[in-house]
Amino acid sequence: MTIQTWFPISIFLVENLISIDENNKLIKEIHTIKKNIKKGGKDWKTDVYNTHGTYKLIKNIKFNNLFKEIEKQTLNFSKILGSDETYNISSGWFNYYNKGDYQEFHIHPSSYFSAIYFFKNPKNSGRLVFKNPLNKMLPLKNLKHNEFSYETCFYNPPERSLIIFQSDLWHMVEKCKNITPRITAAFNLT
């Protein structure tokens, strides 16, 4: 008997993407931006502070090295998936989660890859959750999930980590119970 796995869903994780010093400098820049830029995410159901639609993060040259690293790692991931094309960051924003903040399930239309960089991810921050994109009409009876039947997967990576995934993969952030803010940046690549 053989079980063959088809249609895999791949998620790419890189830890220690940039130095601690550079990460801290970018966090200071985020705090400066947060003081001067109104909250974005106009149609979001959550109240998390973000700069989606209110600030073009990709125009801020202080983040250029981070952008370069994200594009380099996206190329590495795309090659593993079988594509040797270059994918460039087309949009980006940061999210600043305080206690009680979350992000509902969503996708990122009109891009090939999306990436999340974790500037700060303190204890009790909400986990990043991905949902199996296959629609099950009837779940199996008395199912005990295993590597062949998971419906969701969870990530709670250390600070300075990058997660890259294909943009049509549904994902969300659980409600944060942290006191120290969880700070991430999200990017779309085309």
XYZ file of N, CA and C in Angstrom:
570
model
N 0.841 -1.174 0.000
C 0.000 0.000 0.000
C 0.893 1.247 0.000
N 0.482 2.253 -0.769
C 1.211 3.513 -0.845
C 0.235 4.670 -0.749
N 0.602 5.678 0.025
C -0.158 6.931 0.032
C 0.680 7.961 -0.697
N 0.108 8.561 -1.719
C 0.797 9.599 -2.469
C 0.200 10.954 -2.099
N 1.046 11.931 -1.873
C 0.592 13.272 -1.524
C 0.668 14.158 -2.763
N -0.465 14.741 -3.125
C -0.553 15.635 -4.277
C -1.056 16.997 -3.819
N -0.833 18.007 -4.632
C -1.328 19.368 -4.379
C -0.856 19.913 -3.031
N 0.442 19.858 -2.765
C 0.928 20.347 -1.468
C 0.803 21.866 -1.352
N 0.629 22.318 -0.133
C 0.614 23.740 0.192
C 1.939 24.030 0.888
N 2.724 24.922 0.326
C 4.053 25.199 0.864
C 4.098 26.581 1.509
N 4.743 26.643 2.656
C 4.965 27.896 3.376
C 6.456 27.955 3.687
N 7.078 29.088 3.399
C 8.530 29.267 3.491
C 8.843 30.112 4.723
N 9.725 29.636 5.584
C 10.085 30.332 6.818
C 11.585 30.555 6.866
N 11.984 31.796 7.128
C 13.393 32.146 7.300
C 13.524 32.867 8.636
N 14.423 32.414 9.488
C 14.673 33.086 10.764
C 15.926 33.948 10.647
N 16.028 34.958 11.525
C 17.187 35.858 11.566
C 17.458 36.512 10.208
N 16.410 37.047 9.619
C 16.531 37.618 8.271
C 17.468 38.820 8.243
N 17.352 39.702 9.233
C 18.239 40.861 9.325
C 18.828 40.893 10.738
N 19.798 41.763 10.937
C 20.471 41.827 12.246
C 19.546 42.411 13.319
N 19.887 42.146 14.564
C 19.142 42.715 15.693
C 19.198 44.243 15.638
N 20.377 44.789 15.340
C 20.553 46.240 15.278
C 19.657 46.858 14.201
N 19.671 46.278 13.013
C 18.830 46.814 11.935
C 17.349 46.681 12.298
N 16.964 45.560 12.862
C 15.576 45.353 13.272
C 15.144 46.436 14.263
N 15.989 46.726 15.248
C 15.663 47.749 16.247
C 15.547 49.139 15.631
N 16.404 49.460 14.668
C 16.323 50.751 13.980
C 15.007 50.875 13.206
N 14.585 49.776 12.586
C 13.332 49.802 11.828
C 12.123 49.910 12.762
N 12.201 49.302 13.935
C 11.115 49.442 14.918
C 10.991 50.905 15.339
N 12.122 51.587 15.552
C 12.087 53.019 15.896
C 11.427 53.824 14.776
N 11.750 53.487 13.533
C 11.140 54.174 12.389
C 9.634 53.914 12.352
N 9.213 52.701 12.651
C 7.784 52.374 12.686
C 7.074 53.209 13.746
N 7.690 53.368 14.912
C 7.076 54.194 15.958
C 6.913 55.649 15.494
N 7.901 56.155 14.765
C 7.820 57.516 14.227
C 6.680 57.615 13.219
N 6.590 56.641 12.331
C 5.516 56.641 11.321
C 4.158 56.572 12.009
N 4.048 55.710 13.012
C 2.770 55.518 13.729
C 2.284 56.821 14.370
N 3.204 57.641 14.843
C 2.827 58.915 15.461
C 2.261 59.902 14.448
N 2.643 59.758 13.175
C 2.305 60.763 12.159
C 1.317 60.313 11.098
N 1.013 59.030 11.025
C 0.164 58.503 9.948
C -1.103 57.899 10.548
N -2.249 58.259 9.964
C -3.513 57.719 10.469
C -3.635 56.229 10.146
N -4.477 55.576 10.904
C -4.724 54.136 10.751
C -5.314 53.834 9.379
N -4.855 52.738 8.795
C -5.371 52.293 7.505
C -6.320 51.114 7.661
N -6.389 50.305 6.595
C -7.259 49.125 6.632
C -8.726 49.489 6.609
N -9.099 50.380 5.703
C -10.448 50.959 5.648
C -11.568 49.910 5.717
N -11.450 48.813 5.014
C -12.533 47.817 4.966
C -12.273 46.612 5.870
N -11.279 46.699 6.728
C -10.987 45.581 7.621
C -12.018 45.523 8.734
N -12.299 44.333 9.216
C -13.264 44.152 10.298
C -12.632 44.362 11.676
N -11.337 44.437 11.735
C -10.605 44.569 12.983
C -10.177 46.013 13.206
N -9.777 46.310 14.418
C -9.364 47.667 14.747
C -7.843 47.785 14.907
N -7.096 46.793 14.467
C -5.644 46.820 14.616
C -5.063 48.032 13.864
N -4.090 48.717 14.474
C -3.442 49.828 13.776
C -2.585 49.249 12.652
N -2.747 49.796 11.447
C -1.961 49.379 10.292
C -1.841 50.552 9.346
N -0.956 50.441 8.380
C -0.787 51.526 7.410
C -1.239 51.112 6.006
N -2.089 50.091 5.925
C -2.599 49.652 4.629
C -3.470 50.765 4.031
N -3.030 51.313 2.908
C -3.790 52.368 2.236
C -3.528 53.778 2.738
N -2.712 53.946 3.791
C -2.440 55.294 4.304
C -0.964 55.672 4.235
N -0.099 54.690 3.993
C 1.338 54.971 3.946
C 2.002 53.946 3.036
N 2.812 54.408 2.103
C 3.512 53.506 1.171
C 4.858 53.110 1.773
N 4.839 52.044 2.555
C 6.040 51.576 3.232
C 7.178 51.313 2.243
N 6.835 50.831 1.046
C 7.890 50.472 0.085
C 8.626 51.695 -0.468
N 8.152 52.900 -0.176
C 8.850 54.126 -0.595
C 9.848 54.611 0.457
N 9.835 53.992 1.640
C 10.719 54.415 2.725
C 12.070 53.718 2.563
N 13.108 54.475 2.209
C 14.417 53.888 1.906
C 15.094 53.257 3.125
N 14.652 53.606 4.330
C 15.240 52.992 5.526
C 14.977 51.489 5.580
N 13.978 51.023 4.831
C 13.610 49.609 4.808
C 14.206 48.871 3.604
N 15.023 49.545 2.784
C 15.505 48.956 1.533
C 16.218 47.621 1.703
N 17.061 47.493 2.733
C 17.755 46.222 2.926
C 16.755 45.105 3.246
N 15.756 45.399 4.068
C 14.712 44.415 4.361
C 13.994 44.012 3.081
N 13.637 44.989 2.248
C 12.964 44.691 0.984
C 13.826 43.774 0.114
N 15.118 44.088 0.031
C 16.038 43.285 -0.775
C 16.083 41.836 -0.277
N 16.140 41.674 1.043
C 16.180 40.322 1.626
C 14.889 39.561 1.364
N 13.756 40.246 1.453
C 12.462 39.595 1.187
C 12.390 39.142 -0.261
N 12.811 39.997 -1.191
C 12.787 39.620 -2.616
C 13.746 38.471 -2.895
N 14.915 38.468 -2.234
C 15.881 37.381 -2.408
C 15.295 36.053 -1.904
N 14.676 36.086 -0.737
C 14.105 34.853 -0.184
C 12.887 34.385 -0.980
N 12.133 35.326 -1.539
C 11.000 34.946 -2.389
C 11.496 34.252 -3.649
N 12.603 34.721 -4.206
C 13.204 34.049 -5.357
C 13.633 32.628 -4.975
N 14.256 32.469 -3.810
C 14.639 31.125 -3.345
C 13.423 30.212 -3.254
N 12.339 30.720 -2.668
C 11.108 29.938 -2.522
C 10.514 29.609 -3.885
N 10.451 30.596 -4.775
C 9.850 30.358 -6.089
C 10.634 29.314 -6.877
N 11.958 29.305 -6.725
C 12.771 28.285 -7.404
C 12.453 26.893 -6.872
N 12.263 26.785 -5.554
C 11.885 25.492 -4.970
C 10.548 25.023 -5.530
N 9.643 25.966 -5.764
C 8.322 25.636 -6.315
C 8.364 25.378 -7.827
N 9.489 25.692 -8.471
C 9.626 25.424 -9.896
C 9.567 26.641 -10.791
N 9.605 27.846 -10.243
C 9.573 29.078 -11.031
C 10.878 29.837 -10.812
N 11.571 30.166 -11.908
C 12.811 30.932 -11.772
C 12.606 32.410 -12.124
N 11.350 32.850 -12.090
C 11.041 34.255 -12.346
C 11.371 35.092 -11.115
N 11.576 36.380 -11.331
C 11.810 37.316 -10.238
C 10.477 37.923 -9.817
N 10.257 38.007 -8.520
C 9.039 38.608 -7.968
C 9.451 39.807 -7.123
N 8.820 40.945 -7.387
C 9.181 42.195 -6.716
C 8.063 42.656 -5.792
N 8.457 43.322 -4.703
C 7.476 43.860 -3.773
C 6.681 44.957 -4.472
N 5.373 44.812 -4.479
C 4.501 45.813 -5.113
C 3.751 46.651 -4.074
N 3.614 46.140 -2.862
C 2.975 46.911 -1.796
C 3.422 46.367 -0.446
N 3.310 47.222 0.554
C 3.691 46.814 1.899
C 3.131 47.774 2.937
N 2.883 47.271 4.119
C 2.368 48.067 5.229
C 2.767 47.384 6.522
N 2.669 48.101 7.628
C 2.947 47.441 8.887
C 1.688 47.362 9.735
N 1.679 46.384 10.638
C 0.573 46.106 11.553
C 1.110 46.187 12.972
N 0.373 46.842 13.826
C 0.801 47.079 15.206
C -0.306 46.552 16.120
N -0.129 45.323 16.618
C -1.161 44.640 17.396
C -0.974 44.890 18.893
N -2.004 45.415 19.525
C -2.036 45.548 20.971
C -2.967 44.468 21.532
N -3.052 44.391 22.843
C -3.911 43.405 23.490
C -5.336 43.510 22.940
N -5.894 42.377 22.533
C -7.248 42.320 21.989
C -7.331 42.433 20.481
N -6.245 42.850 19.827
C -6.257 42.979 18.366
C -6.134 41.614 17.700
N -6.663 41.516 16.491
C -6.619 40.301 15.688
C -6.735 40.711 14.225
N -6.664 39.730 13.344
C -6.899 39.967 11.916
C -7.747 38.827 11.391
N -8.839 39.155 10.749
C -9.747 38.128 10.242
C -9.114 37.356 9.073
N -9.714 36.203 8.718
C -9.238 35.439 7.565
C -9.336 36.301 6.309
N -8.289 36.237 5.486
C -8.253 37.012 4.251
C -7.202 36.425 3.306
N -7.231 36.885 2.083
C -6.211 36.567 1.080
C -5.683 37.889 0.530
N -4.665 37.814 -0.318
C -4.096 39.008 -0.938
C -4.256 38.892 -2.457
N -5.366 39.398 -3.010
C -5.593 39.275 -4.456
C -4.564 40.055 -5.281
N -4.413 39.675 -6.500
C -3.583 40.375 -7.492
C -2.095 40.338 -7.191
N -1.638 39.328 -6.468
C -0.202 39.130 -6.288
C 0.089 37.635 -6.273
N 1.333 37.286 -6.541
C 1.730 35.879 -6.567
C 2.103 35.377 -5.175
N 2.908 36.181 -4.485
C 3.366 35.824 -3.146
C 3.031 36.934 -2.170
N 2.841 36.541 -0.916
C 2.730 37.491 0.182
C 3.758 37.088 1.226
N 4.207 38.071 1.983
C 5.225 37.814 2.997
C 4.869 38.589 4.258
N 5.226 38.009 5.390
C 5.047 38.671 6.679
C 6.391 38.650 7.388
N 6.853 39.835 7.766
C 8.096 39.947 8.524
C 7.729 40.310 9.961
N 8.348 39.632 10.931
C 8.049 39.815 12.353
C 9.138 40.670 13.009
N 8.836 41.960 13.229
C 9.758 42.844 13.951
C 9.758 42.488 15.435
N 8.554 42.360 16.002
C 8.378 41.984 17.410
C 7.252 40.958 17.466
N 7.471 39.901 18.219
C 6.452 38.867 18.370
C 6.510 38.333 19.806
N 6.068 39.162 20.777
C 6.204 38.778 22.175
C 5.311 37.599 22.563
N 5.595 37.054 23.726
C 4.801 35.957 24.270
C 3.333 36.380 24.340
N 2.446 35.455 24.033
C 0.989 35.643 24.026
C 0.478 36.485 22.863
N 1.345 36.719 21.868
C 0.851 37.346 20.637
C -0.026 36.331 19.928
N -0.948 36.817 19.151
C -1.773 35.902 18.376
C -0.930 35.164 17.357
N -1.226 33.890 17.182
C -0.508 33.096 16.177
C -1.031 33.423 14.782
N -0.177 33.256 13.800
C -0.550 33.343 12.400
C -1.154 31.992 12.030
N -2.358 32.001 11.472
C -3.083 30.772 11.165
C -3.328 30.697 9.662
N -3.021 29.559 9.074
C -3.332 29.295 7.667
C -4.416 28.229 7.602
N -5.315 28.378 6.631
C -6.430 27.441 6.468
C -6.220 26.601 5.206
N -6.507 25.321 5.328
C -6.438 24.414 4.184
C -7.361 24.938 3.086
N -6.841 25.164 1.885
C -7.675 25.727 0.822
C -8.636 24.722 0.171
N -8.460 23.436 0.466
C -9.362 22.438 -0.110
C -10.685 22.455 0.644
N -11.768 22.573 -0.076
C -13.090 22.609 0.555
C -13.598 21.190 0.756
N -13.810 20.825 2.001
C -14.328 19.501 2.340
C -15.841 19.579 2.417
N -16.517 18.857 1.522
C -17.978 18.872 1.550
C -18.498 18.134 2.779
N -17.889 16.998 3.078
C -18.268 16.225 4.260
C -17.000 15.819 4.995
N -16.747 16.392 6.161
C -15.554 15.969 6.915
C -15.673 14.501 7.319
N -14.565 13.845 7.386
C -14.573 12.444 7.787
C -15.106 12.306 9.205
N -15.763 11.187 9.456
C -16.348 10.942 10.779
C -15.258 10.671 11.803
N -15.441 11.204 13.013
C -14.540 10.950 14.141
C -13.071 11.146 13.762
N -12.784 12.212 13.044
C -11.455 12.460 12.492
C -10.475 12.917 13.563
N -9.353 12.247 13.638
C -8.220 12.675 14.460
C -7.174 13.190 13.473
N -7.002 14.508 13.429
C -6.143 15.134 12.419
C -4.701 14.635 12.500
N -4.115 14.487 11.321
C -2.708 14.111 11.199
C -2.149 14.813 9.966
N -0.920 14.468 9.581
C -0.267 15.165 8.466
C -1.040 15.096 7.152
N -1.985 14.182 7.027
C -2.772 14.066 5.804
C -4.136 14.744 5.901
N -4.513 15.233 7.079
C -5.870 15.737 7.240
C -5.990 17.063 7.995
N -4.896 17.742 8.259
C -4.986 19.011 8.980
C -5.856 20.010 8.225
N -6.624 20.783 8.968
C -7.455 21.842 8.388
C -6.813 23.214 8.554
N -5.950 23.359 9.568
C -5.249 24.616 9.805
C -3.834 24.317 10.272
N -2.966 25.308 10.118
C -1.636 25.221 10.718
C -1.331 26.573 11.345
N -0.442 26.564 12.329
C -0.172 27.740 13.138
C 1.310 28.070 13.125
N 1.611 29.375 13.088
C 2.989 29.844 13.179
C 3.080 30.894 14.273
N 4.111 30.789 15.061
C 4.422 31.796 16.066
C 5.944 31.944 16.091
N 6.512 32.494 15.017
C 7.970 32.501 14.862
C 8.658 33.534 15.749
N 9.951 33.366 15.940
C 10.698 34.376 16.704
C 10.809 35.690 15.928
N 11.145 36.745 16.660
C 11.372 38.040 16.026
C 12.446 37.904 14.952
N 12.350 38.744 13.948
C 13.269 38.795 12.804
C 13.051 37.623 11.851
N 11.866 37.005 11.915
C 11.528 35.905 11.007
C 10.682 36.411 9.856
N 10.766 35.696 8.748
C 10.001 35.999 7.545
C 9.226 34.751 7.144
N 7.939 34.932 6.834
C 7.118 33.845 6.295
C 6.632 34.289 4.927
N 6.797 33.415 3.939
C 6.355 33.692 2.562
C 5.384 32.586 2.159
N 4.316 32.967 1.466
C 3.309 32.004 1.022
C 2.641 32.546 -0.235
N 1.979 31.660 -0.961
C 1.256 32.117 -2.144
C 0.032 32.908 -1.686
N -0.231 33.997 -2.383
C -1.171 35.022 -1.915
C -2.620 34.571 -1.823
N -2.970 33.462 -2.459
C -4.358 32.999 -2.395
C -4.617 32.047 -1.227
N -3.657 31.927 -0.321
C -3.814 31.066 0.850
C -4.478 31.867 1.987
N -5.641 31.415 2.425
C -6.384 32.104 3.487
C -5.592 32.046 4.784
N -5.514 33.203 5.465
C -4.766 33.285 6.714
C -5.363 34.364 7.615
N -5.011 34.317 8.891
C -5.515 35.268 9.886
C -4.534 35.337 11.041
N -4.753 36.284 11.950
C -3.981 36.384 13.183
C -4.962 36.252 14.341
N -4.665 35.331 15.256
C -5.512 35.142 16.424
C -5.497 36.385 17.308
N -6.475 36.477 18.179
C -6.563 37.593 19.122
C -5.311 37.630 19.993
N -4.715 38.809 20.081
C -3.488 38.974 20.862
C -3.819 39.163 22.337
N -3.071 38.469 23.176
C -3.222 38.598 24.627
C -1.985 39.253 25.233
N -1.112 39.712 24.370
C 0.154 40.300 24.797
C -0.022 41.714 25.330
N 0.898 42.108 26.203
C 0.937 43.490 26.692
C 1.889 44.304 25.819
N 3.040 43.731 25.481
C 3.988 44.369 24.564
C 3.448 44.213 23.137
N 3.455 45.255 22.313
C 2.889 45.157 20.963
C 3.584 44.115 20.077
N 2.798 43.485 19.235
C 3.284 42.594 18.176
C 3.376 43.468 16.938
N 4.556 43.565 16.330
C 4.750 44.438 15.164
C 5.196 43.598 13.984
N 4.432 43.653 12.913
C 4.767 42.921 11.684
C 4.645 43.868 10.499
N 5.210 43.440 9.378
C 4.969 44.119 8.107
C 4.508 43.057 7.112
N 3.547 43.420 6.297
C 3.027 42.518 5.277
C 3.387 43.077 3.898
N 3.677 42.166 2.973
C 4.103 42.561 1.637
C 3.430 41.694 0.585
N 3.163 42.292 -0.554
C 2.703 41.556 -1.718
C 3.777 41.634 -2.786
N 3.975 40.535 -3.491
C 4.991 40.472 -4.542
C 4.355 40.035 -5.835
N 4.696 40.760 -6.913
C 4.149 40.452 -8.233
C 5.276 40.209 -9.221
